[in-house]
């Protein structure tokens, strides 16, 4: 038996979960978490966790709230504002309008704007937020001005992509794609993707400079809304994914960007959330050839995307109904009960940074 430290990003009913005895086998991934606790702050310190945060490893993490950017070097025990703290949070729509991507403990990018008609700005730091470079995104269409929403993804410190999308209207959402090859110092507009990418995007990821995926929420389309490019984002086609038996006429699905790991990033995991009359479940597609083909896995009942996390393309965890924490080491083909807690039943997000720490 191993001892796994489970740090609670969400403070529930005044209790802070510090450790939990569980069985062996695990794996994990990182995503933004939300803290429902009331936070007390002064100019440079924070009690609790930022409203949005992501841990890159056991010690180092990034956070964003209405006061700006936070960082931690001690596993979240304390958070501080970098001296610059120039993160421009859009006041009109709040912190969740500021899309961000944190590659590691030192490099991060944030997209922001200050309202309709204002430039869309990309901020990049390479020193854990101490200094920032500001770059204006070369937008060309009226709907892009002011930044409504979108996603950002970096393959490495140089190569990255920004997907902008508009406010939804009549089931439509405008979309455009930008690329950088110099860490965000300059950006090139690849084009308008509105006709290629259907419905409402849920994210973007690139395996390398040529192969990428954009995923969307499906509300009535006849196929799963996952789109792939093999030419660096210039053209996109629907990914050929086998439809799960659970995805019937009166259900809808939310597809999420794949995660790759292993030698040459050949192993992949692609999550699909199924919603049937308000009840959510997950299925996971796995790939052993860098996403060229995908194999459908079994349905996992009683869970949802926000309560699922992946360390790599095979090791993952999810929180199920009833406060169950289950784990997989084979990309979701089989799951093992790790622990049960009523605190888990109330948690909204989960993230792990090592097989033992989450």
mmCIF file of C-alpha atoms in Angstrom:
data_model
loop_
_atom_site.group_PDB
_atom_site.id
_atom_site.type_symbol
_atom_site.label_atom_id
_atom_site.label_comp_id
_atom_site.label_asym_id
_atom_site.label_seq_id
_atom_site.Cartn_x
_atom_site.Cartn_y
_atom_site.Cartn_z
ATOM 1 C CA UNK A 1 0.000 0.000 0.000
ATOM 2 C CA UNK A 2 1.205 3.477 -0.850
ATOM 3 C CA UNK A 3 0.463 6.775 0.835
ATOM 4 C CA UNK A 4 -0.878 9.326 -1.642
ATOM 5 C CA UNK A 5 -0.995 12.982 -0.690
ATOM 6 C CA UNK A 6 -4.219 14.544 -1.959
ATOM 7 C CA UNK A 7 -4.157 18.322 -1.573
ATOM 8 C CA UNK A 8 -7.642 19.885 -1.728
ATOM 9 C CA UNK A 9 -7.726 22.790 -4.195
ATOM 10 C CA UNK A 10 -11.311 23.425 -3.084
ATOM 11 C CA UNK A 11 -11.925 24.243 0.569
ATOM 12 C CA UNK A 12 -15.211 22.663 1.593
ATOM 13 C CA UNK A 13 -17.122 23.400 4.823
ATOM 14 C CA UNK A 14 -13.953 24.713 6.415
ATOM 15 C CA UNK A 15 -12.068 21.443 5.997
ATOM 16 C CA UNK A 16 -8.726 21.176 4.190
ATOM 17 C CA UNK A 17 -8.013 17.638 3.031
ATOM 18 C CA UNK A 18 -4.303 16.987 3.432
ATOM 19 C CA UNK A 19 -3.778 13.259 3.004
ATOM 20 C CA UNK A 20 -5.666 10.077 2.237
ATOM 21 C CA UNK A 21 -4.726 6.405 2.440
ATOM 22 C CA UNK A 22 -5.326 4.752 -0.919
ATOM 23 C CA UNK A 23 -4.305 1.723 -2.963
ATOM 24 C CA UNK A 24 -1.634 1.589 -5.624
ATOM 25 C CA UNK A 25 -1.836 2.454 -9.353
ATOM 26 C CA UNK A 26 -2.448 5.996 -10.590
ATOM 27 C CA UNK A 27 -1.632 8.776 -13.143
ATOM 28 C CA UNK A 28 -2.639 12.401 -13.803
ATOM 29 C CA UNK A 29 -2.925 15.786 -15.618
ATOM 30 C CA UNK A 30 -3.402 19.469 -14.768
ATOM 31 C CA UNK A 31 -6.266 21.857 -15.449
ATOM 32 C CA UNK A 32 -7.656 25.058 -13.989
ATOM 33 C CA UNK A 33 -9.411 24.722 -10.613
ATOM 34 C CA UNK A 34 -12.053 26.919 -8.969
ATOM 35 C CA UNK A 35 -12.031 27.875 -5.301
ATOM 36 C CA UNK A 36 -15.435 28.461 -3.743
ATOM 37 C CA UNK A 37 -13.981 29.695 -0.453
ATOM 38 C CA UNK A 38 -13.947 33.361 0.445
ATOM 39 C CA UNK A 39 -10.367 34.580 0.046
ATOM 40 C CA UNK A 40 -8.611 37.136 2.190
ATOM 41 C CA UNK A 41 -5.888 39.040 0.411
ATOM 42 C CA UNK A 42 -3.516 41.867 0.993
ATOM 43 C CA UNK A 43 -1.262 43.485 -1.596
ATOM 44 C CA UNK A 44 1.013 40.483 -2.085
ATOM 45 C CA UNK A 45 -0.269 37.464 -0.178
ATOM 46 C CA UNK A 46 -3.290 35.202 -0.378
ATOM 47 C CA UNK A 47 -5.020 32.887 2.057
ATOM 48 C CA UNK A 48 -6.451 29.895 0.256
ATOM 49 C CA UNK A 49 -6.196 29.446 -3.500
ATOM 50 C CA UNK A 50 -6.734 31.821 -6.453
ATOM 51 C CA UNK A 51 -10.064 31.542 -8.262
ATOM 52 C CA UNK A 52 -8.325 29.893 -11.224
ATOM 53 C CA UNK A 53 -5.110 27.980 -10.675
ATOM 54 C CA UNK A 54 -2.900 25.310 -12.188
ATOM 55 C CA UNK A 55 -0.004 23.425 -10.622
ATOM 56 C CA UNK A 56 2.891 22.577 -12.950
ATOM 57 C CA UNK A 57 4.624 20.330 -10.443
ATOM 58 C CA UNK A 58 4.526 19.597 -6.727
ATOM 59 C CA UNK A 59 5.911 23.017 -5.776
ATOM 60 C CA UNK A 60 5.207 25.441 -8.630
ATOM 61 C CA UNK A 61 1.857 26.764 -9.788
ATOM 62 C CA UNK A 62 0.053 29.725 -11.387
ATOM 63 C CA UNK A 63 -3.202 31.393 -10.420
ATOM 64 C CA UNK A 64 -5.470 34.203 -11.603
ATOM 65 C CA UNK A 65 -8.152 36.183 -9.802
ATOM 66 C CA UNK A 66 -9.603 39.678 -10.088
ATOM 67 C CA UNK A 67 -6.449 41.184 -8.562
ATOM 68 C CA UNK A 68 -4.125 39.677 -11.180
ATOM 69 C CA UNK A 69 -1.600 36.864 -11.360
ATOM 70 C CA UNK A 70 -0.443 34.702 -8.450
ATOM 71 C CA UNK A 71 2.390 32.192 -8.203
ATOM 72 C CA UNK A 72 3.377 29.581 -5.639
ATOM 73 C CA UNK A 73 6.701 27.850 -4.987
ATOM 74 C CA UNK A 74 5.616 25.710 -2.053
ATOM 75 C CA UNK A 75 2.817 23.544 -3.370
ATOM 76 C CA UNK A 76 0.078 26.085 -2.772
ATOM 77 C CA UNK A 77 0.712 26.718 0.923
ATOM 78 C CA UNK A 78 1.354 30.359 0.045
ATOM 79 C CA UNK A 79 0.689 32.492 -3.043
ATOM 80 C CA UNK A 80 2.248 35.812 -3.974
ATOM 81 C CA UNK A 81 1.935 38.442 -6.674
ATOM 82 C CA UNK A 82 5.018 38.818 -8.884
ATOM 83 C CA UNK A 83 6.363 42.363 -8.612
ATOM 84 C CA UNK A 84 5.129 43.264 -12.105
ATOM 85 C CA UNK A 85 1.587 41.825 -11.721
ATOM 86 C CA UNK A 86 0.395 43.507 -14.900
ATOM 87 C CA UNK A 87 -2.058 40.811 -15.941
ATOM 88 C CA UNK A 88 -4.947 42.801 -17.472
ATOM 89 C CA UNK A 89 -8.150 41.105 -16.351
ATOM 90 C CA UNK A 90 -11.154 42.116 -18.534
ATOM 91 C CA UNK A 91 -13.441 43.837 -16.051
ATOM 92 C CA UNK A 92 -16.555 43.545 -18.188
ATOM 93 C CA UNK A 93 -16.591 39.761 -18.240
ATOM 94 C CA UNK A 94 -14.353 38.812 -15.322
ATOM 95 C CA UNK A 95 -11.415 36.498 -14.835
ATOM 96 C CA UNK A 96 -12.721 33.621 -16.915
ATOM 97 C CA UNK A 97 -12.493 35.732 -20.076
ATOM 98 C CA UNK A 98 -8.707 35.790 -19.737
ATOM 99 C CA UNK A 99 -7.527 32.665 -21.567
ATOM 100 C CA UNK A 100 -4.123 31.440 -20.428
ATOM 101 C CA UNK A 101 -1.563 28.705 -20.982
ATOM 102 C CA UNK A 102 1.261 27.871 -18.590
ATOM 103 C CA UNK A 103 3.855 25.618 -20.219
ATOM 104 C CA UNK A 104 6.036 25.142 -17.148
ATOM 105 C CA UNK A 105 7.034 26.858 -13.905
ATOM 106 C CA UNK A 106 8.516 29.888 -15.690
ATOM 107 C CA UNK A 107 6.745 30.328 -19.052
ATOM 108 C CA UNK A 108 3.149 31.506 -19.395
ATOM 109 C CA UNK A 109 0.916 33.340 -21.876
ATOM 110 C CA UNK A 110 -2.327 35.241 -21.281
ATOM 111 C CA UNK A 111 -4.807 36.661 -23.828
ATOM 112 C CA UNK A 112 -6.710 39.749 -22.818
ATOM 113 C CA UNK A 113 -8.435 42.927 -23.944
ATOM 114 C CA UNK A 114 -10.206 45.865 -22.353
ATOM 115 C CA UNK A 115 -13.527 45.891 -24.146
ATOM 116 C CA UNK A 116 -15.248 46.073 -27.515
ATOM 117 C CA UNK A 117 -13.126 47.670 -30.191
ATOM 118 C CA UNK A 118 -9.940 47.393 -28.154
ATOM 119 C CA UNK A 119 -6.806 45.507 -29.306
ATOM 120 C CA UNK A 120 -6.408 41.838 -28.421
ATOM 121 C CA UNK A 121 -3.172 41.512 -26.453
ATOM 122 C CA UNK A 122 -0.928 38.537 -25.740
ATOM 123 C CA UNK A 123 1.227 38.724 -22.598
ATOM 124 C CA UNK A 124 4.219 36.390 -22.205
ATOM 125 C CA UNK A 125 6.485 35.818 -19.239
ATOM 126 C CA UNK A 126 9.583 33.617 -19.152
ATOM 127 C CA UNK A 127 10.582 34.361 -15.547
ATOM 128 C CA UNK A 128 7.557 33.274 -13.488
ATOM 129 C CA UNK A 129 5.734 36.563 -13.982
ATOM 130 C CA UNK A 130 8.484 38.953 -12.910
ATOM 131 C CA UNK A 131 8.525 40.604 -16.344
ATOM 132 C CA UNK A 132 6.143 40.471 -19.312
ATOM 133 C CA UNK A 133 6.251 41.128 -23.043
ATOM 134 C CA UNK A 134 3.105 42.524 -24.627
ATOM 135 C CA UNK A 135 2.182 41.743 -28.245
ATOM 136 C CA UNK A 136 -0.857 42.879 -30.201
ATOM 137 C CA UNK A 137 -2.664 40.145 -32.087
ATOM 138 C CA UNK A 138 -3.074 41.185 -35.762
ATOM 139 C CA UNK A 139 -6.869 40.807 -35.868
ATOM 140 C CA UNK A 140 -8.649 41.740 -39.104
ATOM 141 C CA UNK A 141 -12.391 41.330 -38.467
ATOM 142 C CA UNK A 142 -14.758 43.458 -36.393
ATOM 143 C CA UNK A 143 -15.947 40.570 -34.228
ATOM 144 C CA UNK A 144 -12.353 39.875 -33.148
ATOM 145 C CA UNK A 145 -11.895 43.354 -31.679
ATOM 146 C CA UNK A 146 -12.145 43.327 -27.917
ATOM 147 C CA UNK A 147 -11.759 39.560 -27.435
ATOM 148 C CA UNK A 148 -14.865 37.604 -26.555
ATOM 149 C CA UNK A 149 -13.321 34.226 -25.843
ATOM 150 C CA UNK A 150 -10.901 31.618 -27.049
ATOM 151 C CA UNK A 151 -8.081 29.223 -26.282
ATOM 152 C CA UNK A 152 -4.289 29.206 -26.357
ATOM 153 C CA UNK A 153 -1.898 26.266 -26.701
ATOM 154 C CA UNK A 154 1.898 26.042 -26.926
ATOM 155 C CA UNK A 155 3.811 23.004 -28.143
ATOM 156 C CA UNK A 156 7.074 24.334 -26.689
ATOM 157 C CA UNK A 157 8.542 27.710 -25.720
ATOM 158 C CA UNK A 158 8.494 28.897 -29.346
ATOM 159 C CA UNK A 159 5.517 27.379 -31.165
ATOM 160 C CA UNK A 160 1.994 28.295 -30.142
ATOM 161 C CA UNK A 161 -1.560 28.841 -31.378
ATOM 162 C CA UNK A 162 -4.459 31.107 -30.422
ATOM 163 C CA UNK A 163 -8.050 30.266 -31.320
ATOM 164 C CA UNK A 164 -10.429 33.236 -31.027
ATOM 165 C CA UNK A 165 -14.203 32.829 -31.014
ATOM 166 C CA UNK A 166 -17.085 35.283 -30.972
ATOM 167 C CA UNK A 167 -20.204 35.563 -28.860
ATOM 168 C CA UNK A 168 -22.626 32.779 -29.870
ATOM 169 C CA UNK A 169 -25.657 33.745 -31.897
ATOM 170 C CA UNK A 170 -28.350 31.607 -33.518
ATOM 171 C CA UNK A 171 -26.203 28.522 -33.035
ATOM 172 C CA UNK A 172 -23.236 30.138 -34.788
ATOM 173 C CA UNK A 173 -19.877 31.254 -33.483
ATOM 174 C CA UNK A 174 -17.141 32.933 -35.526
ATOM 175 C CA UNK A 175 -13.660 31.448 -35.177
ATOM 176 C CA UNK A 176 -10.151 32.471 -36.271
ATOM 177 C CA UNK A 177 -6.692 30.990 -35.748
ATOM 178 C CA UNK A 178 -3.281 32.622 -35.142
ATOM 179 C CA UNK A 179 0.198 31.145 -34.877
ATOM 180 C CA UNK A 180 3.570 32.142 -33.430
ATOM 181 C CA UNK A 181 6.992 30.556 -33.984
ATOM 182 C CA UNK A 182 8.986 32.878 -31.706
ATOM 183 C CA UNK A 183 7.355 32.446 -28.313
ATOM 184 C CA UNK A 184 4.658 35.045 -28.920
ATOM 185 C CA UNK A 185 6.853 37.978 -29.968
ATOM 186 C CA UNK A 186 4.989 38.003 -33.282
ATOM 187 C CA UNK A 187 1.798 36.360 -34.538
ATOM 188 C CA UNK A 188 0.485 35.416 -37.989
ATOM 189 C CA UNK A 189 -3.178 35.029 -38.817
ATOM 190 C CA UNK A 190 -3.802 31.606 -40.374
ATOM 191 C CA UNK A 191 -7.413 32.341 -41.269
ATOM 192 C CA UNK A 192 -11.120 32.225 -40.454
ATOM 193 C CA UNK A 193 -12.164 28.731 -39.373
ATOM 194 C CA UNK A 194 -15.892 29.357 -38.969
ATOM 195 C CA UNK A 195 -16.910 27.106 -41.863
ATOM 196 C CA UNK A 196 -14.504 24.320 -40.871
ATOM 197 C CA UNK A 197 -15.026 24.167 -37.108
ATOM 198 C CA UNK A 198 -18.677 23.622 -36.179
ATOM 199 C CA UNK A 199 -20.616 24.674 -33.076
ATOM 200 C CA UNK A 200 -18.911 25.939 -29.907
ATOM 201 C CA UNK A 201 -15.217 25.065 -29.393
ATOM 202 C CA UNK A 202 -14.063 23.448 -26.163
ATOM 203 C CA UNK A 203 -10.308 23.666 -26.811
ATOM 204 C CA UNK A 204 -7.299 23.266 -29.082
ATOM 205 C CA UNK A 205 -4.110 21.215 -28.967
ATOM 206 C CA UNK A 206 -1.201 20.520 -31.315
ATOM 207 C CA UNK A 207 0.968 17.422 -31.227
ATOM 208 C CA UNK A 208 3.611 19.082 -33.401
ATOM 209 C CA UNK A 209 3.837 21.991 -35.838
ATOM 210 C CA UNK A 210 1.622 20.240 -38.408
ATOM 211 C CA UNK A 211 -0.842 18.043 -36.531
ATOM 212 C CA UNK A 212 -3.498 19.642 -34.364
ATOM 213 C CA UNK A 213 -7.045 19.197 -33.074
ATOM 214 C CA UNK A 214 -9.941 21.525 -32.237
ATOM 215 C CA UNK A 215 -12.899 20.079 -30.343
ATOM 216 C CA UNK A 216 -16.455 21.350 -29.906
ATOM 217 C CA UNK A 217 -19.696 20.768 -28.060
ATOM 218 C CA UNK A 218 -22.172 18.709 -30.106
ATOM 219 C CA UNK A 219 -25.880 19.591 -29.993
ATOM 220 C CA UNK A 220 -27.511 17.642 -32.779
ATOM 221 C CA UNK A 221 -24.768 17.083 -35.353
ATOM 222 C CA UNK A 222 -24.581 13.596 -36.822
ATOM 223 C CA UNK A 223 -20.904 13.132 -35.964
ATOM 224 C CA UNK A 224 -18.611 13.850 -33.004
ATOM 225 C CA UNK A 225 -17.282 17.390 -33.304
ATOM 226 C CA UNK A 226 -13.541 16.765 -33.327
ATOM 227 C CA UNK A 227 -11.538 18.374 -36.136
ATOM 228 C CA UNK A 228 -7.979 17.724 -37.262
ATOM 229 C CA UNK A 229 -5.360 19.566 -39.285
ATOM 230 C CA UNK A 230 -2.250 18.030 -40.853
ATOM 231 C CA UNK A 231 -0.917 21.247 -42.420
ATOM 232 C CA UNK A 232 -0.345 23.489 -39.425
ATOM 233 C CA UNK A 233 -3.900 24.783 -39.173
ATOM 234 C CA UNK A 234 -4.538 25.879 -42.766
ATOM 235 C CA UNK A 235 -7.235 23.255 -43.368
ATOM 236 C CA UNK A 236 -9.398 21.171 -41.036
ATOM 237 C CA UNK A 237 -11.456 18.005 -41.464
ATOM 238 C CA UNK A 238 -13.711 16.065 -39.057
ATOM 239 C CA UNK A 239 -11.849 13.337 -37.208
ATOM 240 C CA UNK A 240 -13.156 9.860 -38.004
ATOM 241 C CA UNK A 241 -14.283 8.680 -34.567
ATOM 242 C CA UNK A 242 -16.506 5.676 -33.932
ATOM 243 C CA UNK A 243 -19.772 6.766 -32.364
ATOM 244 C CA UNK A 244 -20.394 5.304 -28.869
ATOM 245 C CA UNK A 245 -23.587 3.300 -28.402
ATOM 246 C CA UNK A 246 -24.517 5.663 -25.547
ATOM 247 C CA UNK A 247 -24.625 8.620 -27.957
ATOM 248 C CA UNK A 248 -28.240 8.199 -29.059
ATOM 249 C CA UNK A 249 -30.817 10.490 -30.647
ATOM 250 C CA UNK A 250 -31.685 12.404 -27.495
ATOM 251 C CA UNK A 251 -28.179 12.852 -26.087
ATOM 252 C CA UNK A 252 -25.407 15.307 -26.887
ATOM 253 C CA UNK A 253 -21.652 15.239 -26.448
ATOM 254 C CA UNK A 254 -18.746 17.498 -25.569
ATOM 255 C CA UNK A 255 -15.459 16.531 -27.192
ATOM 256 C CA UNK A 256 -12.222 17.724 -25.539
ATOM 257 C CA UNK A 257 -8.692 18.159 -26.963
ATOM 258 C CA UNK A 258 -6.489 15.059 -26.910
ATOM 259 C CA UNK A 259 -3.413 14.738 -24.732
ATOM 260 C CA UNK A 260 -0.235 13.079 -26.021
ATOM 261 C CA UNK A 261 2.713 11.516 -24.224
ATOM 262 C CA UNK A 262 5.362 8.834 -24.571
ATOM 263 C CA UNK A 263 8.119 8.519 -27.147
ATOM 264 C CA UNK A 264 7.578 11.069 -29.936
ATOM 265 C CA UNK A 265 4.138 11.802 -28.420
ATOM 266 C CA UNK A 266 2.729 8.695 -30.068
ATOM 267 C CA UNK A 267 0.301 7.738 -27.287
ATOM 268 C CA UNK A 268 -2.877 9.807 -27.144
ATOM 269 C CA UNK A 269 -6.074 10.107 -25.099
ATOM 270 C CA UNK A 270 -9.179 11.941 -26.375
ATOM 271 C CA UNK A 271 -12.071 12.483 -23.899
ATOM 272 C CA UNK A 272 -15.727 12.574 -24.916
ATOM 273 C CA UNK A 273 -18.414 13.626 -22.431
ATOM 274 C CA UNK A 274 -21.956 12.329 -23.049
ATOM 275 C CA UNK A 275 -24.996 14.097 -21.568
ATOM 276 C CA UNK A 276 -28.288 12.195 -21.464
ATOM 277 C CA UNK A 277 -31.183 14.037 -19.794
ATOM 278 C CA UNK A 278 -28.726 15.840 -17.536
ATOM 279 C CA UNK A 279 -26.822 12.686 -16.572
ATOM 280 C CA UNK A 280 -23.159 12.760 -17.602
ATOM 281 C CA UNK A 281 -20.750 9.977 -18.500
ATOM 282 C CA UNK A 282 -17.374 9.731 -20.248
ATOM 283 C CA UNK A 283 -15.789 7.621 -22.949
ATOM 284 C CA UNK A 284 -12.124 7.852 -23.947
ATOM 285 C CA UNK A 285 -10.498 7.228 -27.307
ATOM 286 C CA UNK A 286 -6.888 6.030 -27.295
ATOM 287 C CA UNK A 287 -4.236 6.183 -30.001
ATOM 288 C CA UNK A 288 -0.861 4.479 -30.324
ATOM 289 C CA UNK A 289 0.183 6.261 -33.528
ATOM 290 C CA UNK A 290 0.077 9.963 -32.701
ATOM 291 C CA UNK A 291 -3.622 10.408 -33.412
ATOM 292 C CA UNK A 292 -3.704 8.980 -36.921
ATOM 293 C CA UNK A 293 -6.315 6.462 -35.718
ATOM 294 C CA UNK A 294 -8.374 6.243 -32.516
ATOM 295 C CA UNK A 295 -9.848 3.281 -30.632
ATOM 296 C CA UNK A 296 -13.087 3.709 -28.683
ATOM 297 C CA UNK A 297 -13.042 2.675 -25.012
ATOM 298 C CA UNK A 298 -15.903 1.681 -22.677
ATOM 299 C CA UNK A 299 -18.374 4.121 -21.140
ATOM 300 C CA UNK A 300 -17.633 5.391 -17.612
ATOM 301 C CA UNK A 301 -20.899 6.260 -15.859
ATOM 302 C CA UNK A 302 -21.423 8.921 -13.216
ATOM 303 C CA UNK A 303 -18.590 11.292 -14.095
ATOM 304 C CA UNK A 304 -17.893 14.403 -16.171
ATOM 305 C CA UNK A 305 -15.015 16.136 -17.928
ATOM 306 C CA UNK A 306 -14.355 18.785 -15.244
ATOM 307 C CA UNK A 307 -13.878 16.028 -12.653
ATOM 308 C CA UNK A 308 -11.428 14.029 -14.785
ATOM 309 C CA UNK A 309 -7.667 14.570 -15.076
ATOM 310 C CA UNK A 310 -4.791 12.966 -16.987
ATOM 311 C CA UNK A 311 -1.096 12.856 -16.075
ATOM 312 C CA UNK A 312 -0.284 11.367 -19.449
ATOM 313 C CA UNK A 313 -2.143 9.579 -22.219
ATOM 314 C CA UNK A 314 -2.668 6.430 -20.151
ATOM 315 C CA UNK A 315 -2.749 7.393 -16.451
ATOM 316 C CA UNK A 316 -5.815 9.285 -15.267
ATOM 317 C CA UNK A 317 -8.266 9.894 -12.405
ATOM 318 C CA UNK A 318 -11.887 10.888 -12.133
ATOM 319 C CA UNK A 319 -14.317 11.726 -9.345
ATOM 320 C CA UNK A 320 -17.551 9.767 -9.650
ATOM 321 C CA UNK A 321 -20.957 10.180 -8.044
ATOM 322 C CA UNK A 322 -21.001 9.205 -4.397
ATOM 323 C CA UNK A 323 -17.573 10.665 -3.681
ATOM 324 C CA UNK A 324 -15.593 7.922 -5.408
ATOM 325 C CA UNK A 325 -12.072 8.537 -6.706
ATOM 326 C CA UNK A 326 -11.152 6.028 -9.414
ATOM 327 C CA UNK A 327 -7.995 5.687 -11.499
ATOM 328 C CA UNK A 328 -6.833 4.098 -14.743
ATOM 329 C CA UNK A 329 -3.406 3.162 -16.096
ATOM 330 C CA UNK A 330 -4.574 2.008 -19.543
ATOM 331 C CA UNK A 331 -6.335 5.034 -21.018
ATOM 332 C CA UNK A 332 -9.747 4.322 -19.524
ATOM 333 C CA UNK A 333 -10.123 0.706 -20.624
ATOM 334 C CA UNK A 334 -10.461 -0.259 -16.946
ATOM 335 C CA UNK A 335 -10.769 1.749 -13.714
ATOM 336 C CA UNK A 336 -9.906 0.988 -10.096
ATOM 337 C CA UNK A 337 -11.475 2.438 -6.951
ATOM 338 C CA UNK A 338 -8.839 4.398 -5.025
ATOM 339 C CA UNK A 339 -10.770 6.114 -2.236
ATOM 340 C CA UNK A 340 -14.204 7.340 -1.179
ATOM 341 C CA UNK A 341 -14.948 10.628 0.614
ATOM 342 C CA UNK A 342 -17.875 12.994 0.928
ATOM 343 C CA UNK A 343 -15.401 15.805 0.269
ATOM 344 C CA UNK A 344 -14.830 14.303 -3.175
ATOM 345 C CA UNK A 345 -18.578 14.380 -3.813
ATOM 346 C CA UNK A 346 -18.567 18.176 -3.426
ATOM 347 C CA UNK A 347 -15.389 18.876 -5.398
ATOM 348 C CA UNK A 348 -15.771 20.597 -8.775
ATOM 349 C CA UNK A 349 -12.319 20.008 -10.280
ATOM 350 C CA UNK A 350 -9.383 17.651 -9.919
ATOM 351 C CA UNK A 351 -5.723 17.856 -10.936
ATOM 352 C CA UNK A 352 -2.633 15.750 -10.281
ATOM 353 C CA UNK A 353 1.038 16.585 -10.866
ATOM 354 C CA UNK A 354 2.675 13.251 -9.959
ATOM 355 C CA UNK A 355 1.252 9.763 -9.476
ATOM 356 C CA UNK A 356 1.018 10.515 -5.741
ATOM 357 C CA UNK A 357 0.234 14.223 -5.458
ATOM 358 C CA UNK A 358 -3.007 15.929 -6.435
#
